PDB file of N, CA and C in Angstrom:
ATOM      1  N   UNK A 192       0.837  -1.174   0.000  1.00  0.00           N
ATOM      2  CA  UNK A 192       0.000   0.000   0.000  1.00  0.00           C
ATOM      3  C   UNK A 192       0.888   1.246   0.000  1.00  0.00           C
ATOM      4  N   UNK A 193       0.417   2.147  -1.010  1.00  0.00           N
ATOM      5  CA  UNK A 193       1.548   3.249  -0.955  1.00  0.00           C
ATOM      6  C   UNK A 193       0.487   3.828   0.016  1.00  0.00           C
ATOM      7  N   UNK A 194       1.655   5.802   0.784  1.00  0.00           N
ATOM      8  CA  UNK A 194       1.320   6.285   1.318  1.00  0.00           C
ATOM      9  C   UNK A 194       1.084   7.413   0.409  1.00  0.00           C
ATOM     10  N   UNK A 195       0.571   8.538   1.059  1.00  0.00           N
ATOM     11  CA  UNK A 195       0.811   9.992   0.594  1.00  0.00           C
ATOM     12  C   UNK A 195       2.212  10.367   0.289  1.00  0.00           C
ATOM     13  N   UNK A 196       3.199  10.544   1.284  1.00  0.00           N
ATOM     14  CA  UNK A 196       4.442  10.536   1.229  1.00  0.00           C
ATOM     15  C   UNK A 196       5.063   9.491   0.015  1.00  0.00           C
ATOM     16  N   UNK A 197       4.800   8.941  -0.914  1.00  0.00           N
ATOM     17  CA  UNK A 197       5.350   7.736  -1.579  1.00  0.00           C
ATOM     18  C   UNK A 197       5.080   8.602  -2.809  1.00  0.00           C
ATOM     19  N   UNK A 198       3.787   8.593  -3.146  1.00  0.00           N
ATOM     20  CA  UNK A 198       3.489   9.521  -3.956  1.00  0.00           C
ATOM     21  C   UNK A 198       3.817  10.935  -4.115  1.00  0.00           C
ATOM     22  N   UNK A 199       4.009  11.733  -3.163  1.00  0.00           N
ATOM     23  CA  UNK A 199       4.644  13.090  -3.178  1.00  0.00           C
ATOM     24  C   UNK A 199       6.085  12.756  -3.586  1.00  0.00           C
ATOM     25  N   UNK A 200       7.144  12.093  -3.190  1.00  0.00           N
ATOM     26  CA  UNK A 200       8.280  11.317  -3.384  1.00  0.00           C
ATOM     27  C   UNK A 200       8.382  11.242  -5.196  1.00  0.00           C
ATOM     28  N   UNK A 201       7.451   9.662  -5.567  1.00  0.00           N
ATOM     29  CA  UNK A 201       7.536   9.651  -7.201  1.00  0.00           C
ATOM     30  C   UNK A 201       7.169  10.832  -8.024  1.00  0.00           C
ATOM     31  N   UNK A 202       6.441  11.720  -7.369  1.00  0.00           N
ATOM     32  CA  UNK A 202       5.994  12.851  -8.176  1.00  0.00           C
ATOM     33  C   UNK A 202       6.884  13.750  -8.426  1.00  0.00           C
ATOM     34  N   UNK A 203       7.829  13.851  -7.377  1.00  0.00           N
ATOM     35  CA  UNK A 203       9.034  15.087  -7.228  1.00  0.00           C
ATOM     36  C   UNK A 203       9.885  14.303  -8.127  1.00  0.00           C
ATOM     37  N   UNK A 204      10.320  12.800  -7.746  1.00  0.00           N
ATOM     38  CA  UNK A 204      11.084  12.121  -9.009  1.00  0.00           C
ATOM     39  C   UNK A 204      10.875  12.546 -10.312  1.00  0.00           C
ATOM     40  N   UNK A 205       9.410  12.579 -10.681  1.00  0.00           N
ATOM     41  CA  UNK A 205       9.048  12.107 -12.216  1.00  0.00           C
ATOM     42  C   UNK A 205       9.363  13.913 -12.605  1.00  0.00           C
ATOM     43  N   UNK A 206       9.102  14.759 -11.832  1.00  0.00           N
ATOM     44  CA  UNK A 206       8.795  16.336 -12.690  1.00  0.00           C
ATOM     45  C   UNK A 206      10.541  16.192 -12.574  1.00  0.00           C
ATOM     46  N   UNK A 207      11.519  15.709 -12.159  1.00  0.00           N
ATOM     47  CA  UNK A 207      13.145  15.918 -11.754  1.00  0.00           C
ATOM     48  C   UNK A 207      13.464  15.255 -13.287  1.00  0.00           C
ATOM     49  N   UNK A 208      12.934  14.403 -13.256  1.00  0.00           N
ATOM     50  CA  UNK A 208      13.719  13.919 -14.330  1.00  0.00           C
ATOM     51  C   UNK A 208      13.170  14.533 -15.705  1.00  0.00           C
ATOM     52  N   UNK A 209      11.961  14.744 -15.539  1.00  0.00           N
ATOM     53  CA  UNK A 209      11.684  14.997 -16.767  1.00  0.00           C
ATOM     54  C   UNK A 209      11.938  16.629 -17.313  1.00  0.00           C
ATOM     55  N   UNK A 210      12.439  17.853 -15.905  1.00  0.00           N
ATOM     56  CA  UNK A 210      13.378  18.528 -16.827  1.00  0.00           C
ATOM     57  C   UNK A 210      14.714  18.247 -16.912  1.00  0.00           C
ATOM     58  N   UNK A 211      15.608  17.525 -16.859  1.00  0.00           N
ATOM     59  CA  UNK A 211      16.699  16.983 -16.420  1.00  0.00           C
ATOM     60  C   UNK A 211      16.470  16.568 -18.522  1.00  0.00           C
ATOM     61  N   UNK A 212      15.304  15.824 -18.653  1.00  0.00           N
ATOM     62  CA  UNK A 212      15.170  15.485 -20.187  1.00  0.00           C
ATOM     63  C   UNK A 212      14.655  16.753 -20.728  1.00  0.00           C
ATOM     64  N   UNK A 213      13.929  17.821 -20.048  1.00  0.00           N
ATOM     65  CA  UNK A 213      13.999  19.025 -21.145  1.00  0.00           C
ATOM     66  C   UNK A 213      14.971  19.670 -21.310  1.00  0.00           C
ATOM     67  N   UNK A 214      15.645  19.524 -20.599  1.00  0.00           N
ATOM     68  CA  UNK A 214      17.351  20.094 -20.943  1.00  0.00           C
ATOM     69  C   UNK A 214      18.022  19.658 -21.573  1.00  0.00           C
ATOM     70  N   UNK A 215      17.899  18.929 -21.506  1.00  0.00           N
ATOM     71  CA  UNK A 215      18.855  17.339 -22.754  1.00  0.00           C
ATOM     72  C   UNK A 215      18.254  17.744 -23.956  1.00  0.00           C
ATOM     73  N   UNK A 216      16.918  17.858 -23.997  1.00  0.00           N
ATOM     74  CA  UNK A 216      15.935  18.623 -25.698  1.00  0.00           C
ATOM     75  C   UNK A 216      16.522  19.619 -25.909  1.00  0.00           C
ATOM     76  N   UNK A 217      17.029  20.562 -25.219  1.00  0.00           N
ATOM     77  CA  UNK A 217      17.471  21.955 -25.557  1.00  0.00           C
ATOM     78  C   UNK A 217      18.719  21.966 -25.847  1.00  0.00           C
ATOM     79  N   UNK A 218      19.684  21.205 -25.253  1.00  0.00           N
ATOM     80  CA  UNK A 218      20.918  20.800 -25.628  1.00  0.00           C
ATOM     81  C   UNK A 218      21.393  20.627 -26.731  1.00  0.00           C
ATOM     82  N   UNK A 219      20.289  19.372 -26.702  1.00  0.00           N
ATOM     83  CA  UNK A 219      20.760  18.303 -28.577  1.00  0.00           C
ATOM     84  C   UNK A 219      20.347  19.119 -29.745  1.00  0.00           C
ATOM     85  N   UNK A 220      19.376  20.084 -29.123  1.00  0.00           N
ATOM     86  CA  UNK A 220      18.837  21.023 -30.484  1.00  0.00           C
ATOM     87  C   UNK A 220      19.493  21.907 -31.082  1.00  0.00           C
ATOM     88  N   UNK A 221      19.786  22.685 -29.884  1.00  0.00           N
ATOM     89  CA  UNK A 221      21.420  23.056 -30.134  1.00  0.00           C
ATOM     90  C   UNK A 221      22.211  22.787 -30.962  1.00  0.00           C
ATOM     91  N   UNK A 222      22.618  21.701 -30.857  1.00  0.00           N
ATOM     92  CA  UNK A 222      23.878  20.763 -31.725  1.00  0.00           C
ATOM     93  C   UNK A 222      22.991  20.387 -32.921  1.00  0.00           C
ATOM     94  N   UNK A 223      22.250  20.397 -32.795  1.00  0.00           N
ATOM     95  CA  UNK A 223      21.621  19.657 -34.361  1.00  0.00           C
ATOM     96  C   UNK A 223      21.194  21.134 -35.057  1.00  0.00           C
ATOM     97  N   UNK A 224      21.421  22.215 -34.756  1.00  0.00           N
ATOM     98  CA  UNK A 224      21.609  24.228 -34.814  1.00  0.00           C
ATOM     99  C   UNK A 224      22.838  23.193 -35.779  1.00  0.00           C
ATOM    100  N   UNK A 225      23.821  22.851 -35.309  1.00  0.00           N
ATOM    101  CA  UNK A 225      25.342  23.558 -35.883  1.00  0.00           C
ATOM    102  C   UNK A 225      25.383  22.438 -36.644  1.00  0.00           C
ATOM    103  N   UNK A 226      25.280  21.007 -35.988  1.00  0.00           N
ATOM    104  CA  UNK A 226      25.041  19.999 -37.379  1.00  0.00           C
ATOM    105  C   UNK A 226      23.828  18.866 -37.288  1.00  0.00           C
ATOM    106  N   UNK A 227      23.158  19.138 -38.701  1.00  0.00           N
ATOM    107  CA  UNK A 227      21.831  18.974 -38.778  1.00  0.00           C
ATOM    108  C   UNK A 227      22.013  17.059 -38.846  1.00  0.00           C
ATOM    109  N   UNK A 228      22.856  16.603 -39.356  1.00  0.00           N
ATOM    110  CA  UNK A 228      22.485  14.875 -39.596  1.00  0.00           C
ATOM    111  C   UNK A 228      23.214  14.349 -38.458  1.00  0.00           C
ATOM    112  N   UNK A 229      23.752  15.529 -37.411  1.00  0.00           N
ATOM    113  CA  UNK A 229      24.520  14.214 -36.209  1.00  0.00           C
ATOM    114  C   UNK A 229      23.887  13.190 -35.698  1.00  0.00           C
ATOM    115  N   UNK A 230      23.790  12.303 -36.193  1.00  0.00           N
ATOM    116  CA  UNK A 230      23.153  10.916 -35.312  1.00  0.00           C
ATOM    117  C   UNK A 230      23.017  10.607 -33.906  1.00  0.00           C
ATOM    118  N   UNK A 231      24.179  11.135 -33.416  1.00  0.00           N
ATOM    119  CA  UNK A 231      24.235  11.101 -31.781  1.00  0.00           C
ATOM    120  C   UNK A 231      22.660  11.759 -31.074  1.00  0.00           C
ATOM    121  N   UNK A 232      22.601  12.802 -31.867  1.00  0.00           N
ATOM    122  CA  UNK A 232      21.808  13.659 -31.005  1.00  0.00           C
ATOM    123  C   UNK A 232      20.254  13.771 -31.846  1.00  0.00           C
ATOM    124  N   UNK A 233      20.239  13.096 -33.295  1.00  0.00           N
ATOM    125  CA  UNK A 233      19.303  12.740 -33.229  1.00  0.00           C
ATOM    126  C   UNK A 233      18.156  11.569 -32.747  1.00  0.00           C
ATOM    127  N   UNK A 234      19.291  10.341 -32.535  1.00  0.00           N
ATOM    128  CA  UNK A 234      18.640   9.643 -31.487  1.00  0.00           C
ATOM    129  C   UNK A 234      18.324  10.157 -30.045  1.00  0.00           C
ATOM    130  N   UNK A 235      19.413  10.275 -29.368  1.00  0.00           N
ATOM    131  CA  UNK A 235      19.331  10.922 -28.594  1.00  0.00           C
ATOM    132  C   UNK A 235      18.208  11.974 -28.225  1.00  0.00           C
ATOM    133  N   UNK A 236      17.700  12.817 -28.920  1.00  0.00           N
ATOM    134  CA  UNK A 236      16.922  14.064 -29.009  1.00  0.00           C
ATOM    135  C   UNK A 236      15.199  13.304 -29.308  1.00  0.00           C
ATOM    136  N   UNK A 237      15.637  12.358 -29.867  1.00  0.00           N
ATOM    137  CA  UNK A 237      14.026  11.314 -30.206  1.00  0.00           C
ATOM    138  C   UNK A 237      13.474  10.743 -28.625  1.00  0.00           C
ATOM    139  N   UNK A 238      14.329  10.088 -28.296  1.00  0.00           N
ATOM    140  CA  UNK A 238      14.099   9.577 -26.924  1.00  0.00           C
ATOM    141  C   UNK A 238      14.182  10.361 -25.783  1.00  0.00           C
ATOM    142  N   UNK A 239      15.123  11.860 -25.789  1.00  0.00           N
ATOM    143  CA  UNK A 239      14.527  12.413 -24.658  1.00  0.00           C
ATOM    144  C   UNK A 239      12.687  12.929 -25.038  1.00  0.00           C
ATOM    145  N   UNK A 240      12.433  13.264 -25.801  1.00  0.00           N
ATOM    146  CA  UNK A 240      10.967  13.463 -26.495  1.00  0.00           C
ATOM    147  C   UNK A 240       9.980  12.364 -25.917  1.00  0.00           C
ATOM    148  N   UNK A 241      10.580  11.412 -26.464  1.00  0.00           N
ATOM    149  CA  UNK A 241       9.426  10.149 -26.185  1.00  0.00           C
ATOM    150  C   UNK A 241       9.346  10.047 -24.569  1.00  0.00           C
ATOM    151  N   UNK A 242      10.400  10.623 -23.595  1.00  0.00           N
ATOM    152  CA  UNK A 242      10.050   9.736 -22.233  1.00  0.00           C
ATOM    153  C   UNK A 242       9.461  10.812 -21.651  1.00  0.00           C
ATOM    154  N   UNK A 243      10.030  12.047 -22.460  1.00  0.00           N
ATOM    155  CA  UNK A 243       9.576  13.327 -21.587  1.00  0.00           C
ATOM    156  C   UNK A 243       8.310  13.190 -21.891  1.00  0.00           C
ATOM    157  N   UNK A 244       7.477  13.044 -22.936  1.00  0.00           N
ATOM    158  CA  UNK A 244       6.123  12.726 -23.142  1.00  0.00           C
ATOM    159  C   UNK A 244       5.661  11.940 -22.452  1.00  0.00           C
ATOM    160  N   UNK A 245       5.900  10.628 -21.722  1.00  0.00           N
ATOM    161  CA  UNK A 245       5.523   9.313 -21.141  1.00  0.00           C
ATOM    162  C   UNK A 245       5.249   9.632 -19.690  1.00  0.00           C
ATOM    163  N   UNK A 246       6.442  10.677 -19.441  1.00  0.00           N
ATOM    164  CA  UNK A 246       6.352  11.048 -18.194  1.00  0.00           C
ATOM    165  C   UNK A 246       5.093  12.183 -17.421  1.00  0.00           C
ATOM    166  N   UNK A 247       5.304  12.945 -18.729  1.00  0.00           N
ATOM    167  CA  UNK A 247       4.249  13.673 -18.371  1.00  0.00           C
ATOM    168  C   UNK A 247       2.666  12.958 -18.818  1.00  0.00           C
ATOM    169  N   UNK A 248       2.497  11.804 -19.012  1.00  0.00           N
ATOM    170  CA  UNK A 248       1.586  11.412 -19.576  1.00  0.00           C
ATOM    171  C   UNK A 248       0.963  10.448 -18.249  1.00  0.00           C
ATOM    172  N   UNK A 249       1.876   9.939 -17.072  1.00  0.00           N
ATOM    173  CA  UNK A 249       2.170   9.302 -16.285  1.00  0.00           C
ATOM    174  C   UNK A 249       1.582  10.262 -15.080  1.00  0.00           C
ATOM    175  N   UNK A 250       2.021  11.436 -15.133  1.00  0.00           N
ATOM    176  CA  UNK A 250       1.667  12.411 -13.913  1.00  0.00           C
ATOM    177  C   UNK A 250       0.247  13.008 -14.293  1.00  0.00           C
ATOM    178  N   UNK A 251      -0.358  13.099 -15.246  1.00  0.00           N
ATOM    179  CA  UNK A 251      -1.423  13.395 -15.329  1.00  0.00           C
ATOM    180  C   UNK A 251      -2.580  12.453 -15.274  1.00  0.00           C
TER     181      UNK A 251
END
């Protein structure tokens, strides 16, 4: 059985990480500014998208 406290806890987790991944979006965008086919950061830049979406999809 979760508590209140458990939930206040995962909630502070989930909004932490998920700008922790909007920063990582702003980052890679950045770099994909100076070069448009880097692979690194277009994977990269796909999947911070997809979790940052999941996450916020999770808290609501």
């Amino acid at each position: 059985m979760y508590t209140l406290e458990d939930l206040d806890n995962s909630l502070r987790e989930a909004y932490y990480l998920t700008e922790r991944y909007r920063k990582a979006i702003i980052d890679l965008t950045n770099l994909l500014n100076i070069e448009q086919n880097n692979k690194f950061a277009l994977r990269y830049q796909e999947e911070a998208y997809y979790i940052t979406v999941r996450e916020l999809t999770f808290i609501t």
